[in-house]
GROMACS .gro file of N, CA and C in nm:
model
  360
    1UNK      N    1   8.784  10.477   7.835
    1UNK     CA    2   8.899  10.441   7.922
    1UNK      C    3   8.855  10.424   8.057
    2UNK      N    4   8.902  10.323   8.127
    2UNK     CA    5   8.878  10.301   8.272
    2UNK      C    6   9.003  10.334   8.354
    3UNK      N    7   8.993  10.398   8.468
    3UNK     CA    8   9.109  10.432   8.544
    3UNK      C    9   9.097  10.408   8.681
    4UNK      N   10   9.178  10.327   8.741
    4UNK     CA   11   9.179  10.282   8.879
    4UNK      C   12   9.297  10.342   8.954
    5UNK      N   13   9.274  10.400   9.067
    5UNK     CA   14   9.388  10.445   9.147
    5UNK      C   15   9.343  10.422   9.291
    6UNK      N   16   9.449  10.410   9.379
    6UNK     CA   17   9.423  10.393   9.519
    6UNK      C   18   9.483  10.499   9.590
    7UNK      N   19   9.440  10.530   9.708
    7UNK     CA   20   9.484  10.625   9.804
    7UNK      C   21   9.426  10.777   9.764
    8UNK      N   22   9.403  10.855   9.860
    8UNK     CA   23   9.344  10.987   9.819
    8UNK      C   24   9.370  11.069   9.943
    9UNK      N   25   9.316  11.187   9.934
    9UNK     CA   26   9.214  11.235   9.851
    9UNK      C   27   9.280  11.281   9.715
   10UNK      N   28   9.196  11.303   9.608
   10UNK     CA   29   9.228  11.351   9.485
   10UNK      C   30   9.121  11.465   9.453
   11UNK      N   31   9.156  11.541   9.353
   11UNK     CA   32   9.071  11.650   9.314
   11UNK      C   33   9.023  11.621   9.163
   12UNK      N   34   8.903  11.611   9.131
   12UNK     CA   35   8.858  11.597   8.990
   12UNK      C   36   8.761  11.694   8.973
   13UNK      N   37   8.766  11.789   8.868
   13UNK     CA   38   8.677  11.889   8.835
   13UNK      C   39   8.641  11.969   8.944
   14UNK      N   40   8.745  12.004   9.023
   14UNK     CA   41   8.736  12.095   9.144
   14UNK      C   42   8.654  12.030   9.263
   15UNK      N   43   8.632  11.907   9.256
   15UNK     CA   44   8.571  11.835   9.356
   15UNK      C   45   8.665  11.748   9.427
   16UNK      N   46   8.674  11.745   9.572
   16UNK     CA   47   8.761  11.673   9.634
   16UNK      C   48   8.709  11.530   9.662
   17UNK      N   49   8.770  11.427   9.611
   17UNK     CA   50   8.735  11.291   9.628
   17UNK      C   51   8.800  11.221   9.753
   18UNK      N   52   8.721  11.144   9.811
   18UNK     CA   53   8.769  11.086   9.935
   18UNK      C   54   8.852  10.952   9.899
   19UNK      N   55   8.883  10.876   9.999
   19UNK     CA   56   8.953  10.758   9.978
   19UNK      C   57   8.869  10.654   9.900
   20UNK      N   58   8.745  10.642   9.939
   20UNK     CA   59   8.657  10.538   9.893
   20UNK      C   60   8.575  10.617   9.778
   21UNK      N   61   8.591  10.576   9.654
   21UNK     CA   62   8.509  10.660   9.558
   21UNK      C   63   8.506  10.573   9.417
   22UNK      N   64   8.400  10.612   9.348
   22UNK     CA   65   8.377  10.542   9.209
   22UNK      C   66   8.306  10.646   9.135
   23UNK      N   67   8.371  10.685   9.025
   23UNK     CA   68   8.330  10.806   8.950
   23UNK      C   69   8.287  10.746   8.809
   24UNK      N   70   8.190  10.788   8.760
   24UNK     CA   71   8.137  10.755   8.621
   24UNK      C   72   8.118  10.873   8.548
   25UNK      N   73   8.171  10.898   8.438
   25UNK     CA   74   8.153  11.011   8.343
   25UNK      C   75   8.131  10.983   8.199
   26UNK      N   76   8.061  11.057   8.132
   26UNK     CA   77   8.038  11.051   7.994
   26UNK      C   78   8.085  11.160   7.919
   27UNK      N   79   8.159  11.140   7.806
   27UNK     CA   80   8.217  11.237   7.735
   27UNK      C   81   8.186  11.236   7.587
   28UNK      N   82   8.178  11.350   7.524
   28UNK     CA   83   8.140  11.352   7.380
   28UNK      C   84   8.262  11.323   7.277
   29UNK      N   85   8.389  11.350   7.330
   29UNK     CA   86   8.504  11.320   7.237
   29UNK      C   87   8.611  11.281   7.330
   30UNK      N   88   8.712  11.221   7.272
   30UNK     CA   89   8.837  11.176   7.334
   30UNK      C   90   8.902  11.291   7.393
   31UNK      N   91   8.902  11.404   7.311
   31UNK     CA   92   8.986  11.538   7.369
   31UNK      C   93   8.917  11.575   7.489
   32UNK      N   94   8.788  11.585   7.497
   32UNK     CA   95   8.708  11.628   7.626
   32UNK      C   96   8.747  11.525   7.724
   33UNK      N   97   8.738  11.405   7.713
   33UNK     CA   98   8.771  11.303   7.809
   33UNK      C   99   8.907  11.332   7.879
   34UNK      N  100   9.006  11.336   7.798
   34UNK     CA  101   9.150  11.366   7.833
   34UNK      C  102   9.164  11.500   7.897
   35UNK      N  103   9.094  11.606   7.850
   35UNK     CA  104   9.105  11.729   7.922
   35UNK      C  105   9.062  11.730   8.054
   36UNK      N  106   8.956  11.649   8.080
   36UNK     CA  107   8.905  11.642   8.232
   36UNK      C  108   8.988  11.541   8.309
   37UNK      N  109   9.036  11.422   8.248
   37UNK     CA  110   9.096  11.312   8.330
   37UNK      C  111   9.249  11.336   8.349
   38UNK      N  112   9.321  11.404   8.255
   38UNK     CA  113   9.467  11.405   8.253
   38UNK      C  114   9.516  11.466   8.394
   39UNK      N  115   9.461  11.578   8.436
   39UNK     CA  116   9.507  11.638   8.563
   39UNK      C  117   9.490  11.543   8.675
   40UNK      N  118   9.380  11.466   8.686
   40UNK     CA  119   9.358  11.371   8.787
   40UNK      C  120   9.452  11.252   8.771
   41UNK      N  121   9.473  11.208   8.655
   41UNK     CA  122   9.578  11.099   8.633
   41UNK      C  123   9.718  11.148   8.676
   42UNK      N  124   9.746  11.271   8.648
   42UNK     CA  125   9.897  11.325   8.678
   42UNK      C  126   9.909  11.329   8.822
   43UNK      N  127   9.801  11.386   8.900
   43UNK     CA  128   9.805  11.383   9.042
   43UNK      C  129   9.826  11.249   9.105
   44UNK      N  130   9.754  11.147   9.053
   44UNK     CA  131   9.770  11.015   9.106
   44UNK      C  132   9.923  10.961   9.082
   45UNK      N  133   9.974  10.985   8.963
   45UNK     CA  134  10.113  10.933   8.947
   45UNK      C  135  10.208  11.013   9.039
   46UNK      N  136  10.187  11.145   9.056
   46UNK     CA  137  10.276  11.232   9.145
   46UNK      C  138  10.273  11.187   9.289
   47UNK      N  139  10.152  11.141   9.331
   47UNK     CA  140  10.140  11.088   9.468
   47UNK      C  141  10.189  10.956   9.486
   48UNK      N  142  10.229  10.894   9.377
   48UNK     CA  143  10.270  10.746   9.393
   48UNK      C  144  10.163  10.635   9.386
   49UNK      N  145  10.044  10.667   9.354
   49UNK     CA  146   9.932  10.574   9.341
   49UNK      C  147   9.959  10.480   9.233
   50UNK      N  148   9.912  10.361   9.252
   50UNK     CA  149   9.928  10.264   9.145
   50UNK      C  150   9.803  10.287   9.054
   51UNK      N  151   9.823  10.278   8.920
   51UNK     CA  152   9.713  10.312   8.825
   51UNK      C  153   9.708  10.187   8.733
   52UNK      N  154   9.578  10.150   8.712
   52UNK     CA  155   9.559  10.055   8.606
   52UNK      C  156   9.455  10.122   8.496
   53UNK      N  157   9.502  10.138   8.383
   53UNK     CA  158   9.422  10.200   8.265
   53UNK      C  159   9.389  10.101   8.177
   54UNK      N  160   9.249  10.101   8.151
   54UNK     CA  161   9.183   9.997   8.050
   54UNK      C  162   9.141  10.077   7.938
   55UNK      N  163   9.209  10.051   7.819
   55UNK     CA  164   9.176  10.132   7.710
   55UNK      C  165   9.153  10.033   7.586
   56UNK      N  166   9.082  10.063   7.485
   56UNK     CA  167   9.062   9.977   7.366
   56UNK      C  168   9.204   9.956   7.291
   57UNK      N  169   9.238   9.846   7.234
   57UNK     CA  170   9.359   9.816   7.171
   57UNK      C  171   9.412   9.925   7.083
   58UNK      N  172   9.327   9.985   7.000
   58UNK     CA  173   9.357  10.076   6.900
   58UNK      C  174   9.390  10.221   6.968
   59UNK      N  175   9.364  10.235   7.093
   59UNK     CA  176   9.401  10.375   7.159
   59UNK      C  177   9.522  10.358   7.242
   60UNK      N  178   9.589  10.238   7.250
   60UNK     CA  179   9.702  10.233   7.328
   60UNK      C  180   9.806  10.332   7.296
   61UNK      N  181   9.851  10.341   7.180
   61UNK     CA  182   9.953  10.439   7.136
   61UNK      C  183   9.912  10.592   7.166
   62UNK      N  184   9.799  10.620   7.136
   62UNK     CA  185   9.754  10.763   7.163
   62UNK      C  186   9.751  10.777   7.309
   63UNK      N  187   9.700  10.685   7.391
   63UNK     CA  188   9.697  10.699   7.535
   63UNK      C  189   9.830  10.728   7.595
   64UNK      N  190   9.927  10.646   7.552
   64UNK     CA  191  10.063  10.656   7.607
   64UNK      C  192  10.130  10.796   7.573
   65UNK      N  193  10.089  10.837   7.444
   65UNK     CA  194  10.138  10.973   7.397
   65UNK      C  195  10.077  11.073   7.475
   66UNK      N  196   9.949  11.065   7.525
   66UNK     CA  197   9.883  11.167   7.611
   66UNK      C  198   9.946  11.168   7.747
   67UNK      N  199   9.991  11.051   7.790
   67UNK     CA  200  10.052  11.048   7.929
   67UNK      C  201  10.198  11.106   7.914
   68UNK      N  202  10.260  11.086   7.797
   68UNK     CA  203  10.396  11.152   7.789
   68UNK      C  204  10.379  11.302   7.786
   69UNK      N  205  10.263  11.357   7.723
   69UNK     CA  206  10.234  11.494   7.706
   69UNK      C  207  10.228  11.564   7.842
   70UNK      N  208  10.193  11.481   7.957
   70UNK     CA  209  10.189  11.546   8.083
   70UNK      C  210  10.309  11.508   8.170
   71UNK      N  211  10.417  11.456   8.110
   71UNK     CA  212  10.524  11.423   8.169
   71UNK      C  213  10.541  11.291   8.238
   72UNK      N  214  10.453  11.182   8.201
   72UNK     CA  215  10.452  11.057   8.249
   72UNK      C  216  10.543  10.968   8.168
   73UNK      N  217  10.639  10.906   8.211
   73UNK     CA  218  10.733  10.817   8.149
   73UNK      C  219  10.666  10.672   8.169
   74UNK      N  220  10.575  10.632   8.074
   74UNK     CA  221  10.508  10.517   8.085
   74UNK      C  222  10.591  10.394   8.095
   75UNK      N  223  10.703  10.389   8.028
   75UNK     CA  224  10.792  10.267   8.032
   75UNK      C  225  10.844  10.263   8.180
   76UNK      N  226  10.882  10.371   8.243
   76UNK     CA  227  10.931  10.368   8.378
   76UNK      C  228  10.840  10.333   8.480
   77UNK      N  229  10.718  10.385   8.468
   77UNK     CA  230  10.611  10.351   8.571
   77UNK      C  231  10.564  10.211   8.554
   78UNK      N  232  10.564  10.158   8.437
   78UNK     CA  233  10.526  10.010   8.408
   78UNK      C  234  10.627   9.928   8.479
   79UNK      N  235  10.753   9.963   8.449
   79UNK     CA  236  10.863   9.885   8.512
   79UNK      C  237  10.856   9.877   8.662
   80UNK      N  238  10.823   9.997   8.728
   80UNK     CA  239  10.827  10.002   8.872
   80UNK      C  240  10.708   9.931   8.929
   81UNK      N  241  10.608   9.899   8.844
   81UNK     CA  242  10.499   9.838   8.898
   81UNK      C  243  10.382   9.933   8.934
   82UNK      N  244  10.413  10.071   8.907
   82UNK     CA  245  10.298  10.169   8.949
   82UNK      C  246  10.188  10.182   8.848
   83UNK      N  247  10.214  10.130   8.725
   83UNK     CA  248  10.121  10.137   8.612
   83UNK      C  249  10.102  10.020   8.533
   84UNK      N  250   9.981   9.990   8.502
   84UNK     CA  251   9.958   9.875   8.412
   84UNK      C  252   9.850   9.934   8.303
   85UNK      N  253   9.884   9.903   8.179
   85UNK     CA  254   9.801   9.932   8.068
   85UNK      C  255   9.733   9.806   8.031
   86UNK      N  256   9.602   9.798   8.028
   86UNK     CA  257   9.539   9.669   7.980
   86UNK      C  258   9.439   9.703   7.867
   87UNK      N  259   9.423   9.605   7.800
   87UNK     CA  260   9.328   9.611   7.676
   87UNK      C  261   9.184   9.588   7.719
   88UNK      N  262   9.097   9.674   7.673
   88UNK     CA  263   8.948   9.662   7.712
   88UNK      C  264   8.900   9.521   7.668
   89UNK      N  265   8.963   9.469   7.541
   89UNK     CA  266   8.914   9.345   7.492
   89UNK      C  267   8.945   9.234   7.589
   90UNK      N  268   9.069   9.231   7.646
   90UNK     CA  269   9.117   9.119   7.730
   90UNK      C  270   9.056   9.137   7.874
   91UNK      N  271   9.015   9.255   7.908
   91UNK     CA  272   8.960   9.290   8.032
   91UNK      C  273   8.807   9.253   8.040
   92UNK      N  274   8.736   9.302   7.945
   92UNK     CA  275   8.586   9.278   7.936
   92UNK      C  276   8.544   9.160   7.860
   93UNK      N  277   8.626   9.112   7.770
   93UNK     CA  278   8.583   8.998   7.686
   93UNK      C  279   8.681   8.890   7.668
   94UNK      N  280   8.738   8.846   7.787
   94UNK     CA  281   8.838   8.752   7.775
   94UNK      C  282   8.813   8.617   7.703
   95UNK      N  283   8.692   8.567   7.696
   95UNK     CA  284   8.659   8.450   7.622
   95UNK      C  285   8.562   8.487   7.498
   96UNK      N  286   8.560   8.620   7.465
   96UNK     CA  287   8.480   8.665   7.355
   96UNK      C  288   8.337   8.704   7.398
   97UNK      N  289   8.299   8.700   7.519
   97UNK     CA  290   8.180   8.747   7.570
   97UNK      C  291   8.188   8.822   7.695
   98UNK      N  292   8.084   8.905   7.710
   98UNK     CA  293   8.082   8.998   7.829
   98UNK      C  294   8.003   8.935   7.940
   99UNK      N  295   8.058   8.939   8.055
   99UNK     CA  296   7.994   8.869   8.172
   99UNK      C  297   8.006   8.980   8.285
  100UNK      N  298   7.890   9.041   8.321
  100UNK     CA  299   7.892   9.147   8.418
  100UNK      C  300   7.949   9.104   8.556
  101UNK      N  301   7.921   8.987   8.601
  101UNK     CA  302   7.961   8.950   8.732
  101UNK      C  303   8.117   8.929   8.732
  102UNK      N  304   8.165   8.870   8.626
  102UNK     CA  305   8.309   8.851   8.609
  102UNK      C  306   8.376   8.983   8.606
  103UNK      N  307   8.324   9.073   8.522
  103UNK     CA  308   8.390   9.198   8.517
  103UNK      C  309   8.397   9.276   8.648
  104UNK      N  310   8.290   9.279   8.724
  104UNK     CA  311   8.288   9.344   8.858
  104UNK      C  312   8.380   9.269   8.952
  105UNK      N  313   8.399   9.139   8.948
  105UNK     CA  314   8.489   9.067   9.032
  105UNK      C  315   8.630   9.102   8.991
  106UNK      N  316   8.658   9.116   8.862
  106UNK     CA  317   8.784   9.152   8.812
  106UNK      C  318   8.842   9.287   8.862
  107UNK      N  319   8.739   9.386   8.863
  107UNK     CA  320   8.767   9.515   8.916
  107UNK      C  321   8.791   9.522   9.067
  108UNK      N  322   8.717   9.442   9.131
  108UNK     CA  323   8.732   9.428   9.275
  108UNK      C  324   8.873   9.378   9.316
  109UNK      N  325   8.916   9.268   9.230
  109UNK     CA  326   9.039   9.221   9.259
  109UNK      C  327   9.149   9.313   9.221
  110UNK      N  328   9.139   9.396   9.107
  110UNK     CA  329   9.240   9.493   9.080
  110UNK      C  330   9.252   9.599   9.192
  111UNK      N  331   9.129   9.645   9.241
  111UNK     CA  332   9.124   9.750   9.336
  111UNK      C  333   9.187   9.703   9.466
  112UNK      N  334   9.150   9.581   9.502
  112UNK     CA  335   9.203   9.526   9.647
  112UNK      C  336   9.349   9.511   9.628
  113UNK      N  337   9.397   9.458   9.503
  113UNK     CA  338   9.535   9.452   9.479
  113UNK      C  339   9.611   9.571   9.490
  114UNK      N  340   9.543   9.685   9.444
  114UNK     CA  341   9.619   9.821   9.452
  114UNK      C  342   9.627   9.857   9.603
  115UNK      N  343   9.522   9.837   9.684
  115UNK     CA  344   9.523   9.869   9.814
  115UNK      C  345   9.632   9.798   9.895
  116UNK      N  346   9.667   9.672   9.865
  116UNK     CA  347   9.751   9.594   9.947
  116UNK      C  348   9.897   9.605   9.890
  117UNK      N  349   9.930   9.642   9.777
  117UNK     CA  350  10.062   9.648   9.728
  117UNK      C  351  10.139   9.783   9.772
  118UNK      N  352  10.263   9.756   9.803
  118UNK     CA  353  10.347   9.873   9.835
  118UNK      C  354  10.448   9.892   9.725
  119UNK      N  355  10.461  10.001   9.670
  119UNK     CA  356  10.553  10.032   9.566
  119UNK      C  357  10.688  10.056   9.631
  120UNK      N  358  10.796  10.023   9.550
  120UNK     CA  359  10.932  10.056   9.608
  120UNK      C  360  10.958  10.195   9.621
   0.00000   0.00000   0.00000
């Protein structure tokens, strides 16, 4: 799962993250990943940050259920423009092949879009 948020600071694993940040982490299981990331994700939604989550197509339902488990109404935040759920396949392999430069450019566009958009 890839998670983009804008505006800070945030706390992740008891570390304060500044406004400019990029975090990479490796997890052994999905449960471990969500145990670490869900408090960070919830904090971002409560602060009104825009979030873009990129997950594999077969994980969409589970991901939305986990968000619901921390009180996030995914339908409402998608409608408001605060949240986008994207498929890893369409994000990383839009034409069936991986292109590192295209992927990095795509994330730069998503991040700059987050910084410039004001939510209602």
